[in-house]
CSV table of C-alpha atoms in Angstrom, one decimal:
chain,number,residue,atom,x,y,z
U,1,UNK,CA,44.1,103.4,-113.7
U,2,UNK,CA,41.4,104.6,-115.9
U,3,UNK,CA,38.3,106.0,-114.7
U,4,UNK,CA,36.0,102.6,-116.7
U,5,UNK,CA,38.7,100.4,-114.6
U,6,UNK,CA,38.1,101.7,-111.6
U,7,UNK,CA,34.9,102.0,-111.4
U,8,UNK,CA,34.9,98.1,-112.5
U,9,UNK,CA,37.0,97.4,-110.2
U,10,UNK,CA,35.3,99.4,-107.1
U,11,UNK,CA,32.0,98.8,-107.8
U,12,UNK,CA,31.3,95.0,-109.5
U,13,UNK,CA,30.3,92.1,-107.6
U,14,UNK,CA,32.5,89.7,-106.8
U,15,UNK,CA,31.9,87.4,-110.1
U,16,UNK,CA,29.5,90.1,-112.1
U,17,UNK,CA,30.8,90.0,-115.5
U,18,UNK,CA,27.8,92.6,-116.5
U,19,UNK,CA,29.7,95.4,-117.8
U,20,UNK,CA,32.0,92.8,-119.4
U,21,UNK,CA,29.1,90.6,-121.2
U,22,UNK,CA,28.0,94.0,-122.6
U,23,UNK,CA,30.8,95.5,-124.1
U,24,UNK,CA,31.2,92.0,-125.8
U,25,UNK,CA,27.3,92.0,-126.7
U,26,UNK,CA,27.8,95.9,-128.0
U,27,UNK,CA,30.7,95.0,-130.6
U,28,UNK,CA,29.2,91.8,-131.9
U,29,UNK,CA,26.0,93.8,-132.5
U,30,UNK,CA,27.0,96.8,-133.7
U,31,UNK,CA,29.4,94.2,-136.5
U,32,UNK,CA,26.2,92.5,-137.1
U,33,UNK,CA,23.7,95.6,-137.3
U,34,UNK,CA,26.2,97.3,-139.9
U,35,UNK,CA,26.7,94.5,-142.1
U,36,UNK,CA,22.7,93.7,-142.2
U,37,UNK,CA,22.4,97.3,-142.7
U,38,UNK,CA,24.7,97.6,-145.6
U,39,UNK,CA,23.9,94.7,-147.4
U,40,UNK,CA,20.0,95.7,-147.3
U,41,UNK,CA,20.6,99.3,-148.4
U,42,UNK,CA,24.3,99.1,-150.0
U,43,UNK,CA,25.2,102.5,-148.7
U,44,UNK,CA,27.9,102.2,-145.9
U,45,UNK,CA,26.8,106.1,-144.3
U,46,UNK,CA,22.9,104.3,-143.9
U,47,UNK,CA,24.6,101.0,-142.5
U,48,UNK,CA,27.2,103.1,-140.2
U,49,UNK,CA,24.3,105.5,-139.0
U,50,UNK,CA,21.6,102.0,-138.3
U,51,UNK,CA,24.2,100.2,-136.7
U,52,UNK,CA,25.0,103.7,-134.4
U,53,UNK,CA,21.4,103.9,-133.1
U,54,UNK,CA,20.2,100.6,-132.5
U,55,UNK,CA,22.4,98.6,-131.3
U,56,UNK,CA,23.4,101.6,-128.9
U,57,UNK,CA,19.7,101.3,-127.5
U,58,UNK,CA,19.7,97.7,-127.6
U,59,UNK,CA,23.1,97.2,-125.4
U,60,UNK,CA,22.1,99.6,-122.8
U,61,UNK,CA,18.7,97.8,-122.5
U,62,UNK,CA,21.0,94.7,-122.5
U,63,UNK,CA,23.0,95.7,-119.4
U,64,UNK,CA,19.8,96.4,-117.2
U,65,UNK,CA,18.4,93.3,-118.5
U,66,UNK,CA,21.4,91.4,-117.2
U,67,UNK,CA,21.3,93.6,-113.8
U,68,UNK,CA,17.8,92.2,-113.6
U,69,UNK,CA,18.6,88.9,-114.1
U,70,UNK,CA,21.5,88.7,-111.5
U,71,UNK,CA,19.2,90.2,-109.1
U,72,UNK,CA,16.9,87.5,-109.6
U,73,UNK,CA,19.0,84.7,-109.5
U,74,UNK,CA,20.5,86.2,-105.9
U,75,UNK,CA,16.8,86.5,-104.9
U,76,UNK,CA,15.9,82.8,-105.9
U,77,UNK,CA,19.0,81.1,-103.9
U,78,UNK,CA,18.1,83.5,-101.0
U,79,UNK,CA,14.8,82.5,-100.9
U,80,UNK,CA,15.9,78.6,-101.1
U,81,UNK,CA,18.3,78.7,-98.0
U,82,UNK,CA,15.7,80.6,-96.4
U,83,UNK,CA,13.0,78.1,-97.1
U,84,UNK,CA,15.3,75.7,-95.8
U,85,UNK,CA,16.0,77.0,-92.6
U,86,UNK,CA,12.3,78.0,-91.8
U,87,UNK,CA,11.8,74.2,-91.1
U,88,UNK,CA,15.2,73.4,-89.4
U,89,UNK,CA,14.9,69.6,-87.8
U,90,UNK,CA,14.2,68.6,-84.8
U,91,UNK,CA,17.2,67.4,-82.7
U,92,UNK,CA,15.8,64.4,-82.1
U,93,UNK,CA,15.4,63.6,-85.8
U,94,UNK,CA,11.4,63.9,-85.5
């Protein structure tokens, strides 16, 4: 098993598709940045070097962006069960 796999498979959340979502995110953005790039400047060594360094910054941003994001959301439905059972009813219904 490769080292990525394992790690994947070791360390991700049940249902965390984080590394997975950026992968995808880093090829569609590096595809987009290079053609953007070349068209603008025509030169494919500009294009290749633009779509290199940007995008690379951008996806690893993406990934922590996402870790925040998942944090959140596991924050939020923590915090609504434990609303909920601060105030746990009465057992006679009052």
């Amino acid at each position: 098993m490769s080292a990525l796999k394992q790690y994947v498979h070791n360390h991700s959340p049940k249902n965390d598709h984080s590394l997975l979502k950026t992968i995808t995110f880093a090829m569609t953005h590096f595809t987009v940045a290079f053609t953007v790039a070349y068209w603008l400047t025509g030169d494919i060594m500009i294009g290749g070097l633009i779509a290199m360094v940007e995008p690379a910054i951008n996806t690893v941003a993406y990934f922590f962006h996402e870790k925040i994001w998942k944090r959140y959301e596991q924050n939020s439905t923590t915090s609504a069960v434990n609303s909920a059972s601060a105030f746990p009813e009465s057992p006679l219904g009052c």
